[in-house]
Short mmCIF file of C-alpha atoms and ligand atoms in Angstrom, two decimals:
data_model
loop_
_atom_site.label_atom_id
_atom_site.label_comp_id
_atom_site.label_asym_id
_atom_site.label_seq_id
_atom_site.Cartn_x
_atom_site.Cartn_y
_atom_site.Cartn_z
CA MET A 1 12.95 -17.52 23.19
CA ILE A 2 12.69 -14.23 21.37
CA ASP A 3 12.10 -14.63 17.65
CA LEU A 4 13.69 -11.65 15.93
CA ASP A 5 12.08 -12.59 12.62
CA LEU A 6 8.44 -11.61 12.69
CA LEU A 7 7.50 -12.76 9.23
CA GLN A 8 9.06 -15.47 7.13
CA LEU A 9 8.19 -16.55 3.60
CA ARG A 10 9.68 -19.76 2.24
CA GLY A 11 9.34 -20.59 -1.44
CA VAL A 12 6.02 -18.80 -1.71
CA SER A 13 4.29 -18.90 -5.09
CA LYS A 14 0.94 -17.80 -6.48
CA HIS A 15 -0.43 -19.16 -9.72
CA PHE A 16 -3.40 -17.64 -11.53
CA GLY A 17 -4.20 -20.46 -13.92
CA SER A 18 -1.01 -21.07 -15.87
CA PHE A 19 0.39 -17.63 -14.97
CA THR A 20 2.80 -17.34 -12.04
CA ALA A 21 2.36 -13.95 -10.38
CA VAL A 22 4.63 -14.74 -7.41
CA ASP A 23 7.43 -17.19 -8.06
CA GLU A 24 9.17 -18.99 -5.18
CA VAL A 25 9.71 -15.93 -3.04
CA SER A 26 11.66 -16.38 0.18
CA LEU A 27 11.88 -13.39 2.46
CA THR A 28 12.42 -12.56 6.11
CA VAL A 29 11.04 -9.48 7.84
CA ARG A 30 12.67 -8.65 11.16
CA ALA A 31 10.55 -7.53 14.10
CA GLY A 32 10.57 -3.74 14.19
CA ALA A 33 11.75 -3.40 10.58
CA ARG A 34 10.74 -0.68 8.16
CA HIS A 35 10.87 -2.97 5.16
CA ALA A 36 9.96 -1.75 1.67
CA ILE A 37 9.20 -3.83 -1.41
CA ILE A 38 9.77 -2.15 -4.73
CA GLY A 39 9.64 -3.30 -8.33
CA PRO A 40 8.06 -2.43 -11.66
CA ASN A 41 4.33 -2.72 -12.27
CA GLY A 42 3.24 -6.34 -12.43
CA ALA A 43 6.21 -7.54 -10.36
CA GLY A 44 3.83 -9.33 -8.00
CA LYS A 45 4.02 -6.96 -5.02
CA SER A 46 0.29 -6.63 -4.40
CA THR A 47 -0.20 -10.34 -4.95
CA LEU A 48 2.50 -11.06 -2.38
CA PHE A 49 0.70 -8.78 0.10
CA GLY A 50 -2.52 -10.66 -0.57
CA LEU A 51 -0.77 -13.90 0.34
CA ILE A 52 0.62 -12.38 3.55
CA SER A 53 -2.68 -10.82 4.64
CA GLY A 54 -4.70 -13.86 3.59
CA THR A 55 -6.96 -12.24 0.99
CA LEU A 56 -5.34 -14.59 -1.56
CA THR A 57 -4.55 -18.26 -1.05
CA THR A 58 -0.95 -19.36 -1.43
CA SER A 59 -0.32 -21.93 -4.18
CA THR A 60 2.92 -23.33 -2.76
CA GLY A 61 5.34 -22.47 0.02
CA THR A 62 4.87 -21.44 3.64
CA ILE A 63 4.29 -18.18 5.49
CA THR A 64 5.07 -18.00 9.20
CA LEU A 65 4.29 -15.19 11.63
CA ASP A 66 6.32 -15.36 14.83
CA GLY A 67 7.24 -18.92 13.95
CA ARG A 68 3.62 -19.94 13.55
CA ASP A 69 2.45 -21.29 10.19
CA VAL A 70 -0.31 -18.96 8.93
CA THR A 71 -0.23 -20.06 5.29
CA ARG A 72 -3.77 -21.47 5.33
CA LEU A 73 -5.34 -19.15 7.91
CA PRO A 74 -8.22 -16.88 6.83
CA VAL A 75 -7.84 -13.09 7.00
CA HIS A 76 -9.62 -12.61 10.35
CA ARG A 77 -7.39 -15.15 12.09
CA ARG A 78 -4.31 -13.35 10.79
CA VAL A 79 -5.75 -10.04 12.01
CA GLY A 80 -6.20 -11.72 15.38
CA LEU A 81 -2.51 -12.64 15.32
CA GLY A 82 -1.56 -9.03 14.58
CA THR A 83 -1.57 -8.55 10.82
CA ALA A 84 -3.24 -5.43 9.45
CA ALA A 85 -3.30 -4.14 5.92
CA THR A 86 -4.12 -0.99 4.02
CA PHE A 87 -4.98 -1.86 0.47
CA GLN A 88 -4.12 -0.35 -2.86
CA HIS A 89 -7.83 -0.04 -3.46
CA SER A 90 -9.63 1.48 -0.51
CA SER A 91 -11.58 -0.80 1.79
CA LEU A 92 -13.36 1.82 3.91
CA PHE A 93 -17.06 1.93 4.75
CA MET A 94 -17.89 4.94 2.62
CA ARG A 95 -21.31 5.73 4.07
CA GLU A 96 -20.16 5.53 7.67
CA THR A 97 -18.46 8.42 9.37
CA VAL A 98 -14.72 8.78 9.81
CA LEU A 99 -15.00 8.07 13.53
CA GLU A 100 -17.26 5.05 12.96
CA ASN A 101 -14.74 3.53 10.56
CA VAL A 102 -11.98 3.66 13.16
CA LEU A 103 -14.27 2.78 16.06
CA LEU A 104 -15.45 -0.39 14.34
CA ALA A 105 -11.87 -1.62 13.99
CA ALA A 106 -11.07 -0.62 17.59
CA LEU A 107 -14.18 -2.42 18.88
CA LEU A 108 -13.25 -5.58 17.04
CA ARG A 109 -9.90 -5.44 18.77
CA THR A 110 -11.31 -5.01 22.29
CA GLY A 111 -13.99 -7.62 21.66
CA ALA A 112 -16.73 -5.14 22.56
CA GLY A 113 -18.42 -5.30 19.19
CA ALA A 114 -21.96 -6.62 18.80
CA GLY A 115 -22.46 -10.32 19.37
CA THR A 116 -19.55 -10.94 21.72
CA GLY A 117 -20.04 -12.49 25.13
CA LEU A 118 -18.92 -9.42 27.02
CA GLY A 119 -21.71 -8.02 29.17
CA GLY A 120 -22.52 -5.18 31.58
CA TRP A 121 -19.91 -2.68 32.67
CA ARG A 122 -17.06 -4.54 30.99
CA LYS A 123 -18.68 -3.93 27.65
CA VAL A 124 -19.31 -0.28 28.47
CA SER A 125 -15.74 0.28 29.57
CA ALA A 126 -14.37 -1.55 26.52
CA ARG A 127 -16.47 0.72 24.32
CA ALA A 128 -15.25 3.83 26.08
CA GLU A 129 -11.70 2.62 25.66
CA ALA A 130 -12.24 1.93 21.96
CA LEU A 131 -13.77 5.38 21.47
CA ALA A 132 -10.83 7.06 23.19
CA ARG A 133 -8.40 5.09 21.06
CA ALA A 134 -10.26 5.94 17.86
CA ARG A 135 -10.07 9.65 18.70
CA THR A 136 -6.38 9.44 19.52
CA LEU A 137 -5.67 7.65 16.25
CA LEU A 138 -7.57 10.22 14.18
CA GLU A 139 -5.50 12.89 15.83
CA ARG A 140 -2.32 10.99 15.11
CA VAL A 141 -3.04 10.51 11.40
CA GLY A 142 -4.05 14.15 11.03
CA LEU A 143 -7.84 13.95 10.83
CA PRO A 144 -8.85 15.41 14.22
CA ASP A 145 -11.60 17.62 12.81
CA ARG A 146 -13.17 15.12 10.42
CA HIS A 147 -14.90 12.74 12.85
CA ASP A 148 -18.46 13.23 11.70
CA LEU A 149 -17.94 13.36 7.95
CA ALA A 150 -18.89 10.35 5.87
CA ALA A 151 -15.75 8.61 4.61
CA ALA A 152 -17.03 9.27 1.08
CA ALA A 153 -16.72 13.03 1.70
CA LEU A 154 -12.98 12.87 2.36
CA SER A 155 -10.35 13.82 -0.19
CA HIS A 156 -8.26 11.02 -1.63
CA GLY A 157 -5.33 11.77 0.66
CA GLU A 158 -7.57 11.95 3.71
CA ARG A 159 -9.01 8.54 2.88
CA ARG A 160 -5.55 7.06 2.88
CA GLN A 161 -4.91 8.67 6.26
CA LEU A 162 -8.16 7.18 7.52
CA GLU A 163 -7.13 3.75 6.25
CA VAL A 164 -3.97 4.00 8.30
CA ALA A 165 -6.00 4.88 11.40
CA VAL A 166 -8.33 1.91 10.77
CA ALA A 167 -5.34 -0.41 10.39
CA LEU A 168 -3.68 0.91 13.55
CA ALA A 169 -6.93 0.54 15.53
CA THR A 170 -6.48 -3.23 15.42
CA GLU A 171 -3.14 -2.73 17.21
CA PRO A 172 -1.16 -4.64 14.60
CA ARG A 173 2.30 -6.06 15.05
CA LEU A 174 2.68 -6.23 11.28
CA LEU A 175 1.35 -3.36 9.19
CA LEU A 176 1.14 -3.98 5.46
CA MET A 177 0.81 -0.87 3.33
CA ASP A 178 0.29 -1.19 -0.41
CA GLU A 179 1.17 2.09 -2.13
CA PRO A 180 -0.15 4.30 0.64
CA ALA A 181 1.07 7.45 -1.12
CA ALA A 182 -0.62 6.66 -4.44
CA GLY A 183 -2.57 9.72 -5.61
CA MET A 184 -1.40 11.85 -2.70
CA SER A 185 -0.13 15.40 -3.03
CA PRO A 186 3.51 16.00 -2.02
CA ALA A 187 2.31 17.56 1.25
CA GLU A 188 0.08 14.57 2.02
CA THR A 189 2.92 12.19 1.16
CA GLN A 190 5.24 14.03 3.51
CA ARG A 191 2.69 13.89 6.30
CA LEU A 192 2.19 10.14 5.75
CA THR A 193 5.95 9.57 5.72
CA GLU A 194 6.26 11.33 9.08
CA LEU A 195 3.35 9.32 10.45
CA ILE A 196 4.94 6.01 9.46
CA ALA A 197 8.33 7.14 10.75
CA ALA A 198 6.77 7.95 14.12
CA LEU A 199 5.13 4.54 14.60
CA PRO A 200 6.47 2.66 17.62
CA ASP A 201 8.99 -0.16 17.10
CA GLU A 202 6.36 -2.70 18.17
CA VAL A 203 4.73 -2.08 14.80
CA THR A 204 6.70 -3.77 12.03
CA VAL A 205 6.04 -2.09 8.71
CA LEU A 206 6.06 -3.81 5.33
CA LEU A 207 5.52 -1.23 2.62
CA VAL A 208 5.03 -1.35 -1.13
CA GLU A 209 5.62 2.07 -2.62
CA HIS A 210 6.35 3.64 -5.99
CA ASP A 211 7.52 6.89 -4.45
CA LEU A 212 11.19 6.01 -4.08
CA ASP A 213 11.93 9.18 -2.11
CA MET A 214 9.51 7.90 0.49
CA VAL A 215 11.02 4.41 0.35
CA PHE A 216 14.57 5.60 0.83
CA GLU A 217 13.55 8.01 3.58
CA LEU A 218 11.67 5.38 5.59
CA ALA A 219 13.06 1.95 4.92
CA ASP A 220 15.91 0.22 6.71
CA THR A 221 15.56 -2.78 4.39
CA VAL A 222 14.54 -2.85 0.74
CA THR A 223 13.46 -5.86 -1.30
CA VAL A 224 13.26 -5.67 -5.08
CA MET A 225 10.83 -7.87 -6.96
CA HIS A 226 10.77 -8.40 -10.70
CA LEU A 227 8.51 -10.68 -12.76
CA GLY A 228 7.20 -12.39 -9.65
CA ARG A 229 10.67 -13.16 -8.34
CA HIS A 230 12.64 -11.93 -5.40
CA LEU A 231 15.57 -10.12 -7.02
CA THR A 232 17.47 -8.78 -4.04
CA THR A 233 17.16 -7.60 -0.45
CA GLY A 234 19.52 -5.18 1.21
CA THR A 235 20.01 -1.82 2.85
CA PRO A 236 18.74 1.18 0.86
CA ASP A 237 22.33 1.99 -0.16
CA GLN A 238 23.03 -1.55 -1.33
CA VAL A 239 19.84 -1.64 -3.37
CA ARG A 240 20.44 1.76 -4.92
CA ALA A 241 23.89 0.63 -6.04
CA SER A 242 22.80 -2.75 -7.42
CA ALA A 243 23.32 -3.23 -11.14
CA GLU A 244 20.62 -5.92 -11.14
CA VAL A 245 18.15 -3.43 -9.81
CA GLN A 246 19.05 -0.85 -12.43
CA GLN A 247 18.50 -3.51 -15.06
CA ALA A 248 15.12 -4.57 -13.70
CA TYR A 249 13.95 -1.01 -13.86
CA LEU A 250 15.36 -0.35 -17.31
CA GLY A 251 12.57 0.73 -19.62
CA THR A 252 10.25 1.64 -16.75
CA THR A 253 11.55 5.18 -16.62
CA THR A 254 8.71 6.67 -14.59
CA GLU A 255 9.42 4.56 -11.54
CA VAL A 256 13.09 4.97 -10.76
CA SER A 257 13.40 8.58 -11.91
CA SER A 258 13.03 10.07 -8.46
P1 ADP B 301 2.29 -5.28 -8.66
O1 ADP B 301 1.51 -5.00 -7.42
O2 ADP B 301 3.74 -5.54 -8.41
O3 ADP B 301 2.12 -4.20 -9.71
P2 ADP B 301 0.45 -7.49 -8.99
O4 ADP B 301 0.76 -8.37 -7.83
O5 ADP B 301 -0.74 -6.64 -8.90
O6 ADP B 301 1.75 -6.62 -9.33
O7 ADP B 301 0.32 -8.37 -10.30
C1 ADP B 301 1.33 -9.29 -10.67
C2 ADP B 301 0.87 -9.99 -11.92
O8 ADP B 301 -0.20 -10.87 -11.61
C3 ADP B 301 0.36 -9.05 -13.00
O9 ADP B 301 0.81 -9.54 -14.25
C4 ADP B 301 -1.15 -9.15 -12.89
O10 ADP B 301 -1.77 -8.93 -14.11
C5 ADP B 301 -1.34 -10.58 -12.42
N1 ADP B 301 -2.52 -10.75 -11.59
C6 ADP B 301 -2.77 -10.13 -10.42
N2 ADP B 301 -3.97 -10.51 -9.90
C7 ADP B 301 -4.47 -11.43 -10.78
C8 ADP B 301 -5.68 -12.21 -10.83
N3 ADP B 301 -6.58 -12.13 -9.85
N4 ADP B 301 -5.84 -13.03 -11.89
C9 ADP B 301 -4.93 -13.13 -12.86
N5 ADP B 301 -3.77 -12.42 -12.88
C10 ADP B 301 -3.54 -11.58 -11.86
MG1 MG B 302 0.33 -3.38 -6.85
#
């Protein structure tokens, strides 16, 4: 049976002490979707991503990936099942080179990293394959001539591009991107938008983004969160027209101006 829903959240909440950052959110992400989550600062978007990727533990509710309950699984198990994330705050190895950052992720995927049981020529060929994939990915994200630079030497925009390459190196089925365009120049944002648009359908994209031009250019589905709650989900046109959405954004003029 083909499950058309890749990710499903049912009544998912996150409490920090007595504060509820995510409040009973139910949400379905179709396989192959370009699904954006928007909402004012503090709406709970990053927290929700943490619950989906596994960096935060869910207080109540269930999260299923391909029908499988992943609510209590640690991050690495979810990566193994095809979840990859780029974070709002960079998670690169700053002292390693650009190529090494991508290669490490690619090696983890092929199982050719240190300490695995793979031996002899299989290990060599897996490493060669990982290296080739890392190079291809750096080309794809627009960093073909940056291989040997330390990640710390990259510009802000280039780091975000590198993060995307690292995430793609794990061959994810679900790619979570938390404000990938934050701090990018318009040209870098455009390049990133094209990169995401060109991803194959096998990669389902769940995106949190403040740049609404980018959201409405990329997304086929938009969810609006407000005060930890799921406000509405619809097509970009439906969401743009929603009075509820206008109201949620009222007073946060910087975010819906574009
Ligand atoms: P968004 O990404 O939509 O801007 P966040 O998910 O980062 O929102 O935050 C939602 C709310 O949860 C905010 O009020 C924030 O202060 C609070 N919050 C986030 N992380 C923590 C934490 N670790 N401890 C306590 N409160 C938190
Ligand atoms: Mg956030």
